[in-house]
Coordinates of C-alpha atoms in Angstrom, one line a residue:
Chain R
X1 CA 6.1 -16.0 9.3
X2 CA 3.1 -14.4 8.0
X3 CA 2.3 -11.5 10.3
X4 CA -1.4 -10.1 10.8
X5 CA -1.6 -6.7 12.4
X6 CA -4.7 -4.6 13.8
X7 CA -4.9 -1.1 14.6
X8 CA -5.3 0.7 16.8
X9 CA -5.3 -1.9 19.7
X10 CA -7.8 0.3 21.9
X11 CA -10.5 3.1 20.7
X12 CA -12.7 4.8 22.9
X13 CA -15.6 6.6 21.0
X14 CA -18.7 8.9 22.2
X15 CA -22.1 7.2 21.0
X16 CA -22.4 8.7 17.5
X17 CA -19.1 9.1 16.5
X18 CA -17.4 7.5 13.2
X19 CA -14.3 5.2 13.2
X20 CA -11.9 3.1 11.0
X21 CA -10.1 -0.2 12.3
X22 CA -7.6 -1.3 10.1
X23 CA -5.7 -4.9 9.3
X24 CA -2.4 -5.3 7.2
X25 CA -1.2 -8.3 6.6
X26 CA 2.6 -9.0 5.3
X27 CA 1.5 -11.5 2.6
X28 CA -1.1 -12.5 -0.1
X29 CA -5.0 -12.9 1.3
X30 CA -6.9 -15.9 0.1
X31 CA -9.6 -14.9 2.7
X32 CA -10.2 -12.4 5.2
X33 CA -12.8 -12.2 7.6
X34 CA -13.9 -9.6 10.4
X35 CA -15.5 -10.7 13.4
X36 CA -17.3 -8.7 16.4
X37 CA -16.7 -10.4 20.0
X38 CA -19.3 -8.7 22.2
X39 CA -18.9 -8.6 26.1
X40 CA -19.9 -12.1 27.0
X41 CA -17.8 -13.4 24.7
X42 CA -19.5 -14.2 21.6
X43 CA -18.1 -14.3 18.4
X44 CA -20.2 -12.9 15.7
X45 CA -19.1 -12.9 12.0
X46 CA -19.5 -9.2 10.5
X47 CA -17.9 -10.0 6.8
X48 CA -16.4 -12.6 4.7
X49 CA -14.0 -9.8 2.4
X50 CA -11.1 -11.4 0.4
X51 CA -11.0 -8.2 -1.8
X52 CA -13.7 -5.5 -2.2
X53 CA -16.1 -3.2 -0.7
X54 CA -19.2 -4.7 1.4
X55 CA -21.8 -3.1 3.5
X56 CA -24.2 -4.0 6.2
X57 CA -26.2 -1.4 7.7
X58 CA -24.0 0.8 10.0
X59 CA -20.7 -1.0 8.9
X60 CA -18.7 -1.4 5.8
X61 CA -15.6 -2.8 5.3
X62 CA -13.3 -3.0 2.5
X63 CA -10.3 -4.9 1.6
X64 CA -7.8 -3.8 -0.5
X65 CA -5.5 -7.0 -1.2
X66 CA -2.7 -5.3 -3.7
X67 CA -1.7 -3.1 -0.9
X68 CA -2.4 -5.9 1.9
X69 CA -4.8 -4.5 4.0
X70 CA -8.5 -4.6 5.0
X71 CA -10.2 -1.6 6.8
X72 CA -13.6 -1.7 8.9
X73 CA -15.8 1.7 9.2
X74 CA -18.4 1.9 11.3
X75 CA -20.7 4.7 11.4
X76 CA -22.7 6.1 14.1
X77 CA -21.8 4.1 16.9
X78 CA -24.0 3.1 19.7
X79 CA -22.9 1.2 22.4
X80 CA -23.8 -2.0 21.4
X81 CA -20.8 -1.7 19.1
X82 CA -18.2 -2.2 21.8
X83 CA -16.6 -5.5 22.2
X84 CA -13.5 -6.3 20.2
X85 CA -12.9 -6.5 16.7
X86 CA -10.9 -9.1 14.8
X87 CA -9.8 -9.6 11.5
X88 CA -8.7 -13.1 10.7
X89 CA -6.5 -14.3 7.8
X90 CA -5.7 -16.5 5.7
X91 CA -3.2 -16.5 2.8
X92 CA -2.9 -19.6 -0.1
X93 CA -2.0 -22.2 2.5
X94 CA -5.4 -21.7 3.8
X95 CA -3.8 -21.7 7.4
X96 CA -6.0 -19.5 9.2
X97 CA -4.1 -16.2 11.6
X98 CA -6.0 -13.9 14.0
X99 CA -4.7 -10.8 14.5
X100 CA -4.5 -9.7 18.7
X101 CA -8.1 -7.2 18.1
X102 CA -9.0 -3.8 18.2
X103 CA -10.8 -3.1 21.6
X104 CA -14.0 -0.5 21.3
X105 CA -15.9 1.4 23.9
X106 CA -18.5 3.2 23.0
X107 CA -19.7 5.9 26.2
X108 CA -23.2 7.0 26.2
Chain G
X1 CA -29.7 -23.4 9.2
X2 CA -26.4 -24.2 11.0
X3 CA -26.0 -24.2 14.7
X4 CA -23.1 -24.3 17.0
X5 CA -23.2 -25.9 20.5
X6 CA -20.9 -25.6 23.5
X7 CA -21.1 -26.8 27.3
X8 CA -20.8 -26.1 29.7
X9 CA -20.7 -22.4 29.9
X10 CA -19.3 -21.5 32.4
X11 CA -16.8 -23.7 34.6
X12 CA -14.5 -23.8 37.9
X13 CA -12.3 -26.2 38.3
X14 CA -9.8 -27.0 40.8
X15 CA -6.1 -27.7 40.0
X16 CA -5.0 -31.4 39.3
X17 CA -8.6 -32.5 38.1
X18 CA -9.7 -33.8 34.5
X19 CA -11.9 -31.8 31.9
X20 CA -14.0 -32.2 29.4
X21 CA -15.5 -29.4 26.9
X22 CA -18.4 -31.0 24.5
X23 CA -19.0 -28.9 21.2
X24 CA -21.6 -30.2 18.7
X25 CA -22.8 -28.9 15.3
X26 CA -26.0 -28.8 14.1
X27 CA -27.0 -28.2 10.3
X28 CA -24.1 -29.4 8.0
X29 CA -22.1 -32.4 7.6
X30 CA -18.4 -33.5 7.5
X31 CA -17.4 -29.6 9.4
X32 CA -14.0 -28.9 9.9
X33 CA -13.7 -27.8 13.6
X34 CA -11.6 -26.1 15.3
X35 CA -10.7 -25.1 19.5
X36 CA -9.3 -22.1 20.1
X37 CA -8.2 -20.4 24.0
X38 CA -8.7 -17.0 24.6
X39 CA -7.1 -15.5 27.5
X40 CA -7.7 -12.1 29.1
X41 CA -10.1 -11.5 26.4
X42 CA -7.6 -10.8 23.2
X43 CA -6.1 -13.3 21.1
X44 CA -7.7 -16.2 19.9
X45 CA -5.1 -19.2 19.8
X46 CA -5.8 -22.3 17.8
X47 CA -5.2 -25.2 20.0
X48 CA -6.5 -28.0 17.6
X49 CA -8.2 -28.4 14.3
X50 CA -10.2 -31.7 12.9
X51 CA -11.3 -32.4 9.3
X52 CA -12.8 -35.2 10.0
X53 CA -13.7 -38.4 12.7
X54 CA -10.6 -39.3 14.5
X55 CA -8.8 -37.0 13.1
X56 CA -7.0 -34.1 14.8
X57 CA -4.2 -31.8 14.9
X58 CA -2.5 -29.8 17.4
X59 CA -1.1 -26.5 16.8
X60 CA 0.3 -25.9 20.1
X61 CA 2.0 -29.1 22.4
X62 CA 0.3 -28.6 26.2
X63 CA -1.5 -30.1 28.6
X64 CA -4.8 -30.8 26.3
X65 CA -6.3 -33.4 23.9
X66 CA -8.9 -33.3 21.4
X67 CA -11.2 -35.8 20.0
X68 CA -13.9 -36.6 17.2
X69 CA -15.8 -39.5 18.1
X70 CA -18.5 -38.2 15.7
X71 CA -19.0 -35.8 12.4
X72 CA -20.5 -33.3 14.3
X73 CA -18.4 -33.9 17.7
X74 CA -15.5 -32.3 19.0
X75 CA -14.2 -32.9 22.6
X76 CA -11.3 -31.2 24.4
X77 CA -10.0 -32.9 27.4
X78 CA -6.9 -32.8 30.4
X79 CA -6.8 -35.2 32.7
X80 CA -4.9 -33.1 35.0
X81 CA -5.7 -29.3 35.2
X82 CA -3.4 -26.6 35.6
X83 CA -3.5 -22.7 36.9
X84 CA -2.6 -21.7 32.7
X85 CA -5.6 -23.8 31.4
X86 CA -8.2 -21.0 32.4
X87 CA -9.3 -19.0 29.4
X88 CA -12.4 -18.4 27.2
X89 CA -12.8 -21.7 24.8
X90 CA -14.2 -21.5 21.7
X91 CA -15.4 -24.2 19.4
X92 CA -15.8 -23.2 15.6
X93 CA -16.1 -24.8 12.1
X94 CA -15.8 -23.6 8.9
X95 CA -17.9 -23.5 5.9
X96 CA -16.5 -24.8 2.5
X97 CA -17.4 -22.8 -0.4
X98 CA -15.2 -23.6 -2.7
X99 CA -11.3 -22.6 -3.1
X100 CA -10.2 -19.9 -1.2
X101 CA -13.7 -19.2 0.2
X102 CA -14.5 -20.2 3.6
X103 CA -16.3 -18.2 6.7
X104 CA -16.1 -19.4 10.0
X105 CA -18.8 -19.5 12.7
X106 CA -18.0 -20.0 16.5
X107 CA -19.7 -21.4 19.7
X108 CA -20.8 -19.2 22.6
X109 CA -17.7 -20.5 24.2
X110 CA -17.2 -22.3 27.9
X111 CA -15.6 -19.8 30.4
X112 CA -12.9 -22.2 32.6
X113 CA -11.7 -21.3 35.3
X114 CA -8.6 -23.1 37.3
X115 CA -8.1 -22.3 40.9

């Protein structure tokens, strides 16, 4: 089956500091979403990226669907950025795959 | 603008007894909505998806049902708990905005656990 993979699985940054998560995906993208879940568990949509670049404030992301994959920046962390980080997928069938998240700490 | 609802919050259930999640949308009409378990915070798993009243699937077979009594209703039920049922659950539905283009927006979620 269609496999959705996030890297790395755990990041530990200092408050400030830069980073990259990244999403491959082994097939065509119809859609591909990025989503923040924040310590108590909500979900919060970040961007709706099938292909291109986007930005919102501190964070970016940009999808580049020829080479199947979708990378989120974010800049300048603070540590309200930790939580965990999907992406979620889907291809032409529409079916929808999560991949397992990207964990973030972000120390003071 | 759309809303999501889910209760309870937070719940702790013993072993054996029945359950009953309540999700409710606010905002749009016809949703397609979806549950989804998360355990020990990482990977969400889809456990049913409905397009419509009555309508459900499961993605997974287990010890849970679903239901869709209304447009903007979406129930997930046991009538007999187990230890595995406790996770994180998440309601969510899905914007339609044409082919190919859909977001997805998610409850605050209901905390169960089984003991």
């Amino acid at each position: 089956g269609i496999q959705v993979e996030q890297s790395p699985p755990d990041l530990i940054l200092q408050e400030g500091a830069n980073s990259t998560l990244r999403c491959n995906f082994s097939d065509s993208v119809n859609n591909l979403q990025w989503f923040h879940q924040n310590p108590w568990g909500q979900l919060i949509n970040l961007f709706y990226i099938p292909s291109g670049t986007k930005q919102n404030g501190r964070l970016s992301a940009t999808t580049v669907a020829t080479e199947r994959y979708s990378l989120l920046y974010i800049s300048s962390s603070q540590t309200t950025d930790s939580g965990v980080y999907f992406c979620r997928y889907a291809g032409n069938n529409r079916k929808l795959i999560w991949g397992l998240g990207t964990s973030l700490a972000v120390n003071p | 603008s759309q809303t999501i609802h889910q209760w309870p919050a937070t719940l702790v259930q013993p072993v054996g007894s029945p359950l009953s999640l309540e999700c409710t949308v606010e905002g749009t009409s016809n949703p397609n909505l979806y549950w989804y378990r998360q355990a020990a915070g990482r990977g969400l798993q889809l456990l049913f998806y409905s397009v419509g009243i009555g309508q459900i699937s499961s993605e997974v077979p287990q010890n849970l049902s679903a239901s869709r009594p209304q447009d903007r209703q979406f129930i997930l039920s046991s009538k007999k708990l187990l230890l595995s049922d406790s996770g994180f659950y998440l309601c969510a539905w899905i914007r339609l905005r044409g082919p190919g283009t859909d977001t997805q927006y998610f409850g605050p979620g209901t905390r169960l656990t089984v003991l």
